GROMACS .gro file of C-alpha atoms in nm:
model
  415
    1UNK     CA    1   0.000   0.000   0.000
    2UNK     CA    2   0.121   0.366  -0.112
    3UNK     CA    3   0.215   0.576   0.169
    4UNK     CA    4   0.157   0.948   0.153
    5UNK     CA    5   0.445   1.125   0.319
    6UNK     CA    6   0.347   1.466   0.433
    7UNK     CA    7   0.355   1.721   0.181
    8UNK     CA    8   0.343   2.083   0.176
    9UNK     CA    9   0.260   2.369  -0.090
   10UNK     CA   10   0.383   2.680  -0.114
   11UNK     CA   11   0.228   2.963  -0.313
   12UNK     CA   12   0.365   3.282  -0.451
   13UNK     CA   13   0.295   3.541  -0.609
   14UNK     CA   14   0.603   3.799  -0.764
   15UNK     CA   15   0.646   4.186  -0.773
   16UNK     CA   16   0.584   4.114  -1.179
   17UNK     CA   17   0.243   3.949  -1.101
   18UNK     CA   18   0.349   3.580  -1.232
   19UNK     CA   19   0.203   3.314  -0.978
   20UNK     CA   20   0.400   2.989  -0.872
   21UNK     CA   21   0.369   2.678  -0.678
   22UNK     CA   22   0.638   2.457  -0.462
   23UNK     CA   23   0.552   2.142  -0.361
   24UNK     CA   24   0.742   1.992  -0.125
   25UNK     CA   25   0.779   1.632   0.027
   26UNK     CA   26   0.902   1.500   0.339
   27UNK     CA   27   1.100   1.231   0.144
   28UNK     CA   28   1.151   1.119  -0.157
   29UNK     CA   29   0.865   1.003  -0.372
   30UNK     CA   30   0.737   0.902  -0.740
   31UNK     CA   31   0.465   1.058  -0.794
   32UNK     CA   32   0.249   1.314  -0.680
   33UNK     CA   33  -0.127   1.301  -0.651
   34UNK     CA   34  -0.368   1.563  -0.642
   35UNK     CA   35  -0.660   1.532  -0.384
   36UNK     CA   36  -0.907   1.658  -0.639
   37UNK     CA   37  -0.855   1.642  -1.036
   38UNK     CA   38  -1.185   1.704  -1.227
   39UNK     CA   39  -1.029   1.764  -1.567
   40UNK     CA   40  -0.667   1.769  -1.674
   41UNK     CA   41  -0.641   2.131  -1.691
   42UNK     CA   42  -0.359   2.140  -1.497
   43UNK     CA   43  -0.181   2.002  -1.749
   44UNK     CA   44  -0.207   2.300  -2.019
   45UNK     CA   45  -0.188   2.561  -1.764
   46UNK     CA   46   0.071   2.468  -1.475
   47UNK     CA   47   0.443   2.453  -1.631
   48UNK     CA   48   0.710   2.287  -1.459
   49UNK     CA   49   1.025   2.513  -1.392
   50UNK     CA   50   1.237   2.204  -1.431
   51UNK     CA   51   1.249   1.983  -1.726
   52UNK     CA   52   1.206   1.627  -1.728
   53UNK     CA   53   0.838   1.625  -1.523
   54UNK     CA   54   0.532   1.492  -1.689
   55UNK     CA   55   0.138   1.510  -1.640
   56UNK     CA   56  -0.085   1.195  -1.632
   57UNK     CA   57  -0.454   1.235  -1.605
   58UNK     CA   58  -0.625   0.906  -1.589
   59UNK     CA   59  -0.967   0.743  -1.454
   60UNK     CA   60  -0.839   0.797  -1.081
   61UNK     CA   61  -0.699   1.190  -1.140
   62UNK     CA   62  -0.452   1.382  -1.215
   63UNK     CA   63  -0.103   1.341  -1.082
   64UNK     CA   64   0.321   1.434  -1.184
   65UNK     CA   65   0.628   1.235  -1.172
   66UNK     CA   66   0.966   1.271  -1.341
   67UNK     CA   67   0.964   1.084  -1.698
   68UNK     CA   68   1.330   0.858  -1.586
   69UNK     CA   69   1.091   0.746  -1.282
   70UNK     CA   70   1.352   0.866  -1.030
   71UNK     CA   71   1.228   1.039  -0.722
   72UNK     CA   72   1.226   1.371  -0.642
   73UNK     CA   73   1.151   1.576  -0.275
   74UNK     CA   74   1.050   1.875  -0.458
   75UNK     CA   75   0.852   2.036  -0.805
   76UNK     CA   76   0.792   2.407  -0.910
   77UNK     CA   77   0.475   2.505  -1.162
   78UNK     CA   78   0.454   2.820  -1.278
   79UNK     CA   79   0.061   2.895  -1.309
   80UNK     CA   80  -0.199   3.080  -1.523
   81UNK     CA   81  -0.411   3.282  -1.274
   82UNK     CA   82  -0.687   3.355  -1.544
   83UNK     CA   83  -1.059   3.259  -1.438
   84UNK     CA   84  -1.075   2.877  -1.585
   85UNK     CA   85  -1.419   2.707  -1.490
   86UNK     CA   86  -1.374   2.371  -1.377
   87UNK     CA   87  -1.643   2.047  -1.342
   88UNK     CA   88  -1.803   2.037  -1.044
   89UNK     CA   89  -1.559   2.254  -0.850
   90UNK     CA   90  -1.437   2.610  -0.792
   91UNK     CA   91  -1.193   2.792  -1.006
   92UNK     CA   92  -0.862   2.798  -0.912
   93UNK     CA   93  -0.822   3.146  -0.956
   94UNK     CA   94  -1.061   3.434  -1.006
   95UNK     CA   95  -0.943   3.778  -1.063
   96UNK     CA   96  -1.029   4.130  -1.003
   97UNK     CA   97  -1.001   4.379  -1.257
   98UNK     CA   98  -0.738   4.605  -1.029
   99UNK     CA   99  -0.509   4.236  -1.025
  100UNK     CA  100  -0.600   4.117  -0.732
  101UNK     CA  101  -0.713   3.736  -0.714
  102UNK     CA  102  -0.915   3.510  -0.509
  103UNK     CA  103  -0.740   3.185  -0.476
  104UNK     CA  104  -0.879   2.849  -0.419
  105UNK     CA  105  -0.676   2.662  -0.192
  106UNK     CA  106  -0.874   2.324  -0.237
  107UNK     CA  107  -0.670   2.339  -0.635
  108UNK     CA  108  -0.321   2.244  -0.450
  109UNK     CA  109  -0.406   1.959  -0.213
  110UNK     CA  110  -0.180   1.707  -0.336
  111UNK     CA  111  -0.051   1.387  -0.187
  112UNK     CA  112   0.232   1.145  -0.179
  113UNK     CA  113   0.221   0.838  -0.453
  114UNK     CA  114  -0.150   0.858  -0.354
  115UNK     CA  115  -0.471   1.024  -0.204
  116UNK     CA  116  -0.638   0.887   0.030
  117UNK     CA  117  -0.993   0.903   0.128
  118UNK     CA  118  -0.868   0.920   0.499
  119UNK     CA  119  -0.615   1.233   0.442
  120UNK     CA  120  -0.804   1.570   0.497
  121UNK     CA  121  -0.464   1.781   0.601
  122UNK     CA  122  -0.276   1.994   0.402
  123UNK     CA  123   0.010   2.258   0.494
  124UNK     CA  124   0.059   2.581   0.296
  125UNK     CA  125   0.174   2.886   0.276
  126UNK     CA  126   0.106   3.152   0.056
  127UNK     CA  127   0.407   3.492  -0.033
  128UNK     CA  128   0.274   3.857  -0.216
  129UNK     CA  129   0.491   4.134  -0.241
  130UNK     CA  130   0.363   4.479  -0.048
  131UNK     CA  131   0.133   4.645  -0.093
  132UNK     CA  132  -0.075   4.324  -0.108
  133UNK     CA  133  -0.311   4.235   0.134
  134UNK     CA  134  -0.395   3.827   0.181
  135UNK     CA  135  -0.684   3.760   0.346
  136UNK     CA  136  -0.688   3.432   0.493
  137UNK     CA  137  -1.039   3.289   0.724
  138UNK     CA  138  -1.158   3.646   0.800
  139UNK     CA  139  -0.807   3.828   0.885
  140UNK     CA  140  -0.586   4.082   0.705
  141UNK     CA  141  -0.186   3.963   0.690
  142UNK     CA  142   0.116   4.098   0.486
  143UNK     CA  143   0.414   3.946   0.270
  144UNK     CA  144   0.324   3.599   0.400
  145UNK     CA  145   0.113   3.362   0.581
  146UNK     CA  146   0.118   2.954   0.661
  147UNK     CA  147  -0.154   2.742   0.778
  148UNK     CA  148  -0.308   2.405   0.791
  149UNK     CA  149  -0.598   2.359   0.529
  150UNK     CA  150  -0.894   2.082   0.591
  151UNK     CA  151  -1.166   1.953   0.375
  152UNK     CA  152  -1.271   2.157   0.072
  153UNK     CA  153  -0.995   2.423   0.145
  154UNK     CA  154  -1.090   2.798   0.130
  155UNK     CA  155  -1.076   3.098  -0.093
  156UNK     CA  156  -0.816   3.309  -0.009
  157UNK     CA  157  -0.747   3.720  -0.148
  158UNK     CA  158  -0.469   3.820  -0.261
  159UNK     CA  159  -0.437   4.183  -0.398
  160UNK     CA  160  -0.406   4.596  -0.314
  161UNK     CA  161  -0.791   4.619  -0.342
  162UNK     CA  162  -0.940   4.828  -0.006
  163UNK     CA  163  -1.099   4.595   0.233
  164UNK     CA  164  -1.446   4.646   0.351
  165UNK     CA  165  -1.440   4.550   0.733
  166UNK     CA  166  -1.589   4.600   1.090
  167UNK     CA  167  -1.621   4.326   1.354
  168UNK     CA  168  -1.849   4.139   1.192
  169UNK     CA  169  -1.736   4.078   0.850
  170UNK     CA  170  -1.421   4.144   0.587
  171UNK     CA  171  -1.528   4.197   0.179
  172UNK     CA  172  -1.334   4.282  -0.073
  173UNK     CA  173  -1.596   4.409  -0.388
  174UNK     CA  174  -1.444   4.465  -0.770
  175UNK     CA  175  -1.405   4.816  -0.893
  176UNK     CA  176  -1.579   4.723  -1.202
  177UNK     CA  177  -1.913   4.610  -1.041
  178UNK     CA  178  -2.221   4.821  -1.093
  179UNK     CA  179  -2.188   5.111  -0.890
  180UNK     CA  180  -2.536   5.057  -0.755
  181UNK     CA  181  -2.431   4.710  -0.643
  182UNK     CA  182  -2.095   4.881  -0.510
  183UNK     CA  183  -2.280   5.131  -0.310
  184UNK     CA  184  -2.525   4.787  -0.205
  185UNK     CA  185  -2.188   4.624  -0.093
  186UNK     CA  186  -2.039   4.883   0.072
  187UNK     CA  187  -2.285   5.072   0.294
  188UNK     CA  188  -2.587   4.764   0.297
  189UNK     CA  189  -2.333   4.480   0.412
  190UNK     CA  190  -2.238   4.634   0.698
  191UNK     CA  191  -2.575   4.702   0.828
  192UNK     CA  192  -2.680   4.294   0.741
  193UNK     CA  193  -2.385   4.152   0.900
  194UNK     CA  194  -2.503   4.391   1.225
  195UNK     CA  195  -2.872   4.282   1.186
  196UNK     CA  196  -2.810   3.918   1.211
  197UNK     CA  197  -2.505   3.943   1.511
  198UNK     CA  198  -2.766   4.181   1.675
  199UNK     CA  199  -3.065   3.903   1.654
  200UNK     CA  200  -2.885   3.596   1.622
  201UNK     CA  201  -2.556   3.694   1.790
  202UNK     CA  202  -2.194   3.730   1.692
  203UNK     CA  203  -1.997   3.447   1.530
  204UNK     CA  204  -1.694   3.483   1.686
  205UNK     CA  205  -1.511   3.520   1.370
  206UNK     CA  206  -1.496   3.728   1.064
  207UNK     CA  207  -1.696   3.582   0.743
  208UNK     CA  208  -1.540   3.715   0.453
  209UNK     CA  209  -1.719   3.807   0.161
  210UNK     CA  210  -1.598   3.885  -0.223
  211UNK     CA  211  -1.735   3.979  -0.556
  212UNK     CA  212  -1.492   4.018  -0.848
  213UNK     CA  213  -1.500   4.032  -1.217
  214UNK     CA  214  -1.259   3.970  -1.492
  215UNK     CA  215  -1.256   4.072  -1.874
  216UNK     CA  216  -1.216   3.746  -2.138
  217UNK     CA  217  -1.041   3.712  -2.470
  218UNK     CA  218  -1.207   3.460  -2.642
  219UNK     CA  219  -1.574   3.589  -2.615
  220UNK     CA  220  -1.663   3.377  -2.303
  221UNK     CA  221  -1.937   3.551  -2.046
  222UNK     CA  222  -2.089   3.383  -1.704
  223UNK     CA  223  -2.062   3.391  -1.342
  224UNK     CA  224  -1.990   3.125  -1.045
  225UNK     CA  225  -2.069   3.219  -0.673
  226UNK     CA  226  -2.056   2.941  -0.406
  227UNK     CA  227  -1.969   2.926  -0.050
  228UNK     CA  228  -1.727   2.772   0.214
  229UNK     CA  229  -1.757   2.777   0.600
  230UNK     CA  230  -1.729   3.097   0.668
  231UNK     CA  231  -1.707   3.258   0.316
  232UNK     CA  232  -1.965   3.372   0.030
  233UNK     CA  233  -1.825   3.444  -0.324
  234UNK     CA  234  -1.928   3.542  -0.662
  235UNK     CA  235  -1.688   3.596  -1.019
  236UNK     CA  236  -1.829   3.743  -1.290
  237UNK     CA  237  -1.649   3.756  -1.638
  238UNK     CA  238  -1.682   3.864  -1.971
  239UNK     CA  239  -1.855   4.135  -2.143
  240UNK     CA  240  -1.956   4.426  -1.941
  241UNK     CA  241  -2.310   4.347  -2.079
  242UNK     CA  242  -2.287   4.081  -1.780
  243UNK     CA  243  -2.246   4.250  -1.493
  244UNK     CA  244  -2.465   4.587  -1.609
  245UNK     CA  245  -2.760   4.283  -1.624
  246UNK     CA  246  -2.722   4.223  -1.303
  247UNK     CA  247  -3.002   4.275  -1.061
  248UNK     CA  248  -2.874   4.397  -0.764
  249UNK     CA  249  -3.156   4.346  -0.508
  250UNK     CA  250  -3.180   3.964  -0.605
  251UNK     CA  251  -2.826   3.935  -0.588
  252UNK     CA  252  -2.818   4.125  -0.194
  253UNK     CA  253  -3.078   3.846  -0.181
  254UNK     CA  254  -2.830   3.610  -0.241
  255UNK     CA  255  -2.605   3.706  -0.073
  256UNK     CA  256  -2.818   3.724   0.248
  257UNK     CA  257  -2.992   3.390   0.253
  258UNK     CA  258  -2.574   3.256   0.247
  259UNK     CA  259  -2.526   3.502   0.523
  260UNK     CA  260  -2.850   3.355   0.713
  261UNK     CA  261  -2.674   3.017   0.655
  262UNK     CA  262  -2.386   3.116   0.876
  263UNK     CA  263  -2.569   3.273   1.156
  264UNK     CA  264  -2.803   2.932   1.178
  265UNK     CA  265  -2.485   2.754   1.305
  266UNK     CA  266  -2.505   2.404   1.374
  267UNK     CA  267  -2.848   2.414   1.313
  268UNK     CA  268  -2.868   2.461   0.941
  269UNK     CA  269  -2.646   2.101   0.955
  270UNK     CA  270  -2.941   1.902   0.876
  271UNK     CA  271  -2.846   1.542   0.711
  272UNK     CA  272  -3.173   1.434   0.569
  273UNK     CA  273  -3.235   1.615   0.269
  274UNK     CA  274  -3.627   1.559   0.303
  275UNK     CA  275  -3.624   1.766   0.581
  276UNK     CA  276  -3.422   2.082   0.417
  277UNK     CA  277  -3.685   2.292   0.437
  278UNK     CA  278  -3.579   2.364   0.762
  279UNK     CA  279  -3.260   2.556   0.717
  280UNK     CA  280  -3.334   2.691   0.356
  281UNK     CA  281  -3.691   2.824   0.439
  282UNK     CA  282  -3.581   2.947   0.734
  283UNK     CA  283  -3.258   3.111   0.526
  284UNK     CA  284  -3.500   3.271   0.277
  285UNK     CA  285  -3.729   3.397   0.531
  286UNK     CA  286  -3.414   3.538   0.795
  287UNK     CA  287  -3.269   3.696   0.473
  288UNK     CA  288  -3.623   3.871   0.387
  289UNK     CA  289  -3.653   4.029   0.727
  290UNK     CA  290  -3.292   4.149   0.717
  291UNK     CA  291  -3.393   4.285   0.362
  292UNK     CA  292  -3.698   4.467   0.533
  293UNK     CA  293  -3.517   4.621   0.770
  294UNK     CA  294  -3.211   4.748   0.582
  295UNK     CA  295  -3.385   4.838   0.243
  296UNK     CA  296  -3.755   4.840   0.321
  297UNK     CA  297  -3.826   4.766  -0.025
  298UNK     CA  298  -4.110   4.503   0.050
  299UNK     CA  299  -3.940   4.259  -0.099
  300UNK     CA  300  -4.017   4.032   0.198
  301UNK     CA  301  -4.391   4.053   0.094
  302UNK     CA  302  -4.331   3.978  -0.284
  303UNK     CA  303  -4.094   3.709  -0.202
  304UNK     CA  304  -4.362   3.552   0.046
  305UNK     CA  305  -4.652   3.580  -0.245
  306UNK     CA  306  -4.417   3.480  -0.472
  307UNK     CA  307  -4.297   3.152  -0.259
  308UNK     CA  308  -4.700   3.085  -0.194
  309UNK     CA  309  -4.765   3.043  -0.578
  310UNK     CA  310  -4.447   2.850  -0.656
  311UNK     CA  311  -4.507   2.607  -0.361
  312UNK     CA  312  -4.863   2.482  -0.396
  313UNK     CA  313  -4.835   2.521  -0.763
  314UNK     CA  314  -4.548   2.249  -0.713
  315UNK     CA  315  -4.792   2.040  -0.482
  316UNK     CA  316  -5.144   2.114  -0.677
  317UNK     CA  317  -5.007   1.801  -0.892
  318UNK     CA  318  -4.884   1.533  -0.601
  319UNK     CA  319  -4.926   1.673  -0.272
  320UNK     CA  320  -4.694   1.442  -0.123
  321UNK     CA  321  -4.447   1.649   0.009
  322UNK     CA  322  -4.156   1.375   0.027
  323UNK     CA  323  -4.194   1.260  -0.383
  324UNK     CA  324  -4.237   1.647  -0.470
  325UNK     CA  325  -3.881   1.812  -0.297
  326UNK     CA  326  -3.726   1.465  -0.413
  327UNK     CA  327  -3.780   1.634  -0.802
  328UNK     CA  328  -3.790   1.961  -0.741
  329UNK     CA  329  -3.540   2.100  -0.451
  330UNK     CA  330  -3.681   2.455  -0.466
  331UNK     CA  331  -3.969   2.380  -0.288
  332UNK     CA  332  -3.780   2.364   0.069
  333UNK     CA  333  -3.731   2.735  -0.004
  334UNK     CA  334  -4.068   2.816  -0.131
  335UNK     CA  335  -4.231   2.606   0.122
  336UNK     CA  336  -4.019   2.626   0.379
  337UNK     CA  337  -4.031   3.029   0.348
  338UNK     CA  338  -4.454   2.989   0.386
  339UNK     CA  339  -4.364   2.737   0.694
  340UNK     CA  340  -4.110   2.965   0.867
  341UNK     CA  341  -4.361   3.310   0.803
  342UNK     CA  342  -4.667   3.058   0.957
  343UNK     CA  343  -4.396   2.975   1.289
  344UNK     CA  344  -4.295   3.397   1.328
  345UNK     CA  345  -4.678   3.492   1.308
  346UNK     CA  346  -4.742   3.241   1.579
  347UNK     CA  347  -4.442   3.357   1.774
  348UNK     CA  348  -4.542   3.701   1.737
  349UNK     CA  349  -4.918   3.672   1.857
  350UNK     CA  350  -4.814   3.508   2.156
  351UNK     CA  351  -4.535   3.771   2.220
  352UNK     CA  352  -4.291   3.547   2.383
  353UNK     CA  353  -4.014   3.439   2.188
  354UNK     CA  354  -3.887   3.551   1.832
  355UNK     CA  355  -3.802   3.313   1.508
  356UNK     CA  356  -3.447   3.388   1.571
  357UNK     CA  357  -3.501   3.338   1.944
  358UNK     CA  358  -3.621   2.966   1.869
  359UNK     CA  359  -3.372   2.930   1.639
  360UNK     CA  360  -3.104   2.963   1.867
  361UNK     CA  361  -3.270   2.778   2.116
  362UNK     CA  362  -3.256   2.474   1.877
  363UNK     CA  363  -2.900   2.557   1.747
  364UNK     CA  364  -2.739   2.570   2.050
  365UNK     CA  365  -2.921   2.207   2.178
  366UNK     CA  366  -2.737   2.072   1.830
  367UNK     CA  367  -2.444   2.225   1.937
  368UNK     CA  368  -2.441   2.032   2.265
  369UNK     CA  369  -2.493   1.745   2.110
  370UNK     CA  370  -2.845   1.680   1.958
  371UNK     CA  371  -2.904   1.580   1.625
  372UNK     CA  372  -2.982   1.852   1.356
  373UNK     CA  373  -3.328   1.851   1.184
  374UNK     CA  374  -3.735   1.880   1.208
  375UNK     CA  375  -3.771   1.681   1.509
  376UNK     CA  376  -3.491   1.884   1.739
  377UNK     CA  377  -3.666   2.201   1.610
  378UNK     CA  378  -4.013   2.081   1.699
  379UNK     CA  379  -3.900   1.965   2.020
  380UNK     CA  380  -3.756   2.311   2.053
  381UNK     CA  381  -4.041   2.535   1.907
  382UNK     CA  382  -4.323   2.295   2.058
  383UNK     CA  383  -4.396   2.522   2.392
  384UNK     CA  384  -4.476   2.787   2.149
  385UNK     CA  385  -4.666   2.661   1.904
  386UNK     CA  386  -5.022   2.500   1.914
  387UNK     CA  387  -5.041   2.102   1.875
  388UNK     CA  388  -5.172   2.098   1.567
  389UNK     CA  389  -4.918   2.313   1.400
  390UNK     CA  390  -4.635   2.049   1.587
  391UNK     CA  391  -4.845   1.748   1.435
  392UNK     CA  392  -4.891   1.872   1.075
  393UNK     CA  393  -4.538   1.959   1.075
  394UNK     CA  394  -4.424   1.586   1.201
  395UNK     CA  395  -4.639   1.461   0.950
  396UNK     CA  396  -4.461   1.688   0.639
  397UNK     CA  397  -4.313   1.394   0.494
  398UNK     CA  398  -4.564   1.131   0.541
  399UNK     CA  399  -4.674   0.977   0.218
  400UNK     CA  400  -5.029   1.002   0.335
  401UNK     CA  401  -5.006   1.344   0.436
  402UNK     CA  402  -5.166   1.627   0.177
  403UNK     CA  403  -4.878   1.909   0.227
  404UNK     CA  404  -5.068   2.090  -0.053
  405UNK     CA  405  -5.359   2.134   0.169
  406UNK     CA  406  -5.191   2.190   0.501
  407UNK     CA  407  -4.922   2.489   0.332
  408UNK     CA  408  -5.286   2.624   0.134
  409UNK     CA  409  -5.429   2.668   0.474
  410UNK     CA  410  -5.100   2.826   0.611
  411UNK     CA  411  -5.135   3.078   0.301
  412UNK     CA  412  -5.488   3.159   0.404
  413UNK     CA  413  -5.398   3.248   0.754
  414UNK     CA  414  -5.105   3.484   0.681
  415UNK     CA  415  -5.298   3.652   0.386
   0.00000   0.00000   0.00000
């Protein structure tokens, strides 16, 4: 059996701009393996500053060794930091159009003669000349920085552009956005970051949130967005017809159901996926009365209507709930939305707790140990709510329950 000796990477970038990457082992080995390989792209943009190292992309991944099949402690790539959009994974890099980048750290997990499932460690450093900021899990270093990486890895700035900050949260926004969505970023973020650590309290780190854009030769236009604990990102490139068609309310949307996500803690970790509806109803609906209060736009209202047509239009056909989500995954945020507005009107009448005052009730029994999902929440929310609210929500996914009429009579009572 292969074993993987430990192996580090180390990332620069130069005063000129051009980007490269050291890997280095703790002895000698054959060949090294890449964690995750999607494509072979590596291959046509990472060029080794040594001769005599080869590629090989095969049904396993993507890996290097030296083509005389002696060993070697050490390789050197120099990379191409253009946007390149990869299966099933985030880009490697994505630039801003003042040269800064957002790095993907998840791109340079690599492993001894091979990966295994078990290894989920990786050590690496990353070098930028002044004036460069890196900005690394929520906080602002210079010239260098080294850390250990786990799972997925994490995005990771590199670049002179001004940081956006306060206690709460560190963004970094491209000078080529819209300006309305600039303005959005700059003076709206702030205040949603303090709305959620004021009703769901502080996270006790920074989230760190980016937006960038990047200009294309070859006629190619989209956008990616994603997030990772404790991040939210979105790269736009192309044309400048794609980012003027943004809308920049849905996107603040956006980018405040992920931001919902993060204040829901442990609770959003729900592992049945029937049962979503939980954390992305309840994401919607947090992110619609942050939108309220900061924009006051009644978007919250339109979104609600909105949600109510989508959902039992979804149901009108099968109203079991279970078969429905299993085809169509929108409906935990369309229904879940209606479900979470039906809890907060409940809460509210009976003026004792909030929705984000359950919520972190239930979050905090996960994070002592309780499972995650509908029944922890109802066991939570139950003192509050009347039985037959408790019952028809047990029953959600029951293959003999009608969710279309339950949620139609849930519309009814909020309308």
């Amino acid at each position: 059996m292969a074993v993987a000796y430990n192996i580090s990477a180390k990332l620069e970038k130069k005063q000129n701009g051009n980007w490269f990457v050291t890997f280095v082992s703790e002895k000698p080995i054959k060949r090294l393996v890449f964690k995750s390989s999607p494509d072979n792209s590596r291959s046509k943009r990472w060029v080794s500053t040594s001769k005599g190292y080869r590629f090989e992309f095969d049904g396993e991944g993507e890996s290097v060794y030296r083509r005389d099949g002696s060993a070697f402690t050490e390789v050197t790539f120099h990379l191409t930091p253009t946007y390149t959009a990869l299966p099933k994974e985030y880009a490697p890099f994505s630039p801003f159009s003042d040269g800064g980048y957002l790095l993907h750290t998840g791109r340079f997990f690599a492993c001894a003669e091979s990966c295994q499932s078990s290894l989920n460690q990786w050590h690496l450093s990353i070098a930028a000349p002044e004036p460069d900021n890196i900005i690394l899990h929520g906080k602002i270093y210079q010239e260098s920085v080294e850390w250990e990486a786990f799972d997925e890895g994490s995005k990771v700035y590199i670049g002179s552009g001004e940081p956006i900050q306060s206690d709460h949260f560190v963004s970094v926004i491209d000078e080529r956005l819209p300006e309305k969505l600039k303005h959005q970023m700059s003076i709206q973020l702030p205040k949603l970051m303090n709305f959620f650590a004021d009703k769901m309290g502080a996270l006790g780190y920074r989230p760190a949130l980016f937006a960038s854009y990047s200009s294309t030769d070859d006629g190619r236009a989209g956008h990616q967005g994603g997030t990772l604990p404790g991040q939210i990102f979105m790269h736009w490139y192309g044309e400048g017809a794609v980012i003027e068609a943004i809308d920049v309310d849905e996107l603040f949307w956006l980018f405040s159901h992920e931001v919902a996500h993060l204040y829901q803690r442990e609770g959003a970790d729900v592992s049945d996926t029937a049962e979503s509806w939980l954390h992305e109803g309840a994401a919607d609906y947090f992110a619609g009365l942050a939108f309220e209060s900061i924009i006051s736009k009644g978007f919250l209202s339109q979104k609600i209507k909105q949600a109510e047509k989508n959902c039992l239009a979804s149901l009108e056909g099968n109203p079991v709930y279970v078969d429905v989500s299993r085809k169509n995954p929108r409906v935990h945020y369309e229904c879940g939305m209606l479900i979470m507005n039906a809890i907060d009107k409940r809460l509210k009448a009976q003026g004792s707790l909030s929705v984000y005052n359950v919520w972190n009730l239930y979050s905090s029994k996960v994070s002592a140990g309780a499972p995650a999902g509908v029944d922890q929440f109802l066991f939570t929310a139950k003192p509050y709510l009347s039985p037959e609210m408790v019952k028809n929500l047990k029953l959600l996914n029951n293959p003999e329950f009608s969710a279309f009429d339950f949620i139609s009579e849930l519309a009814a009572e909020s309308n």
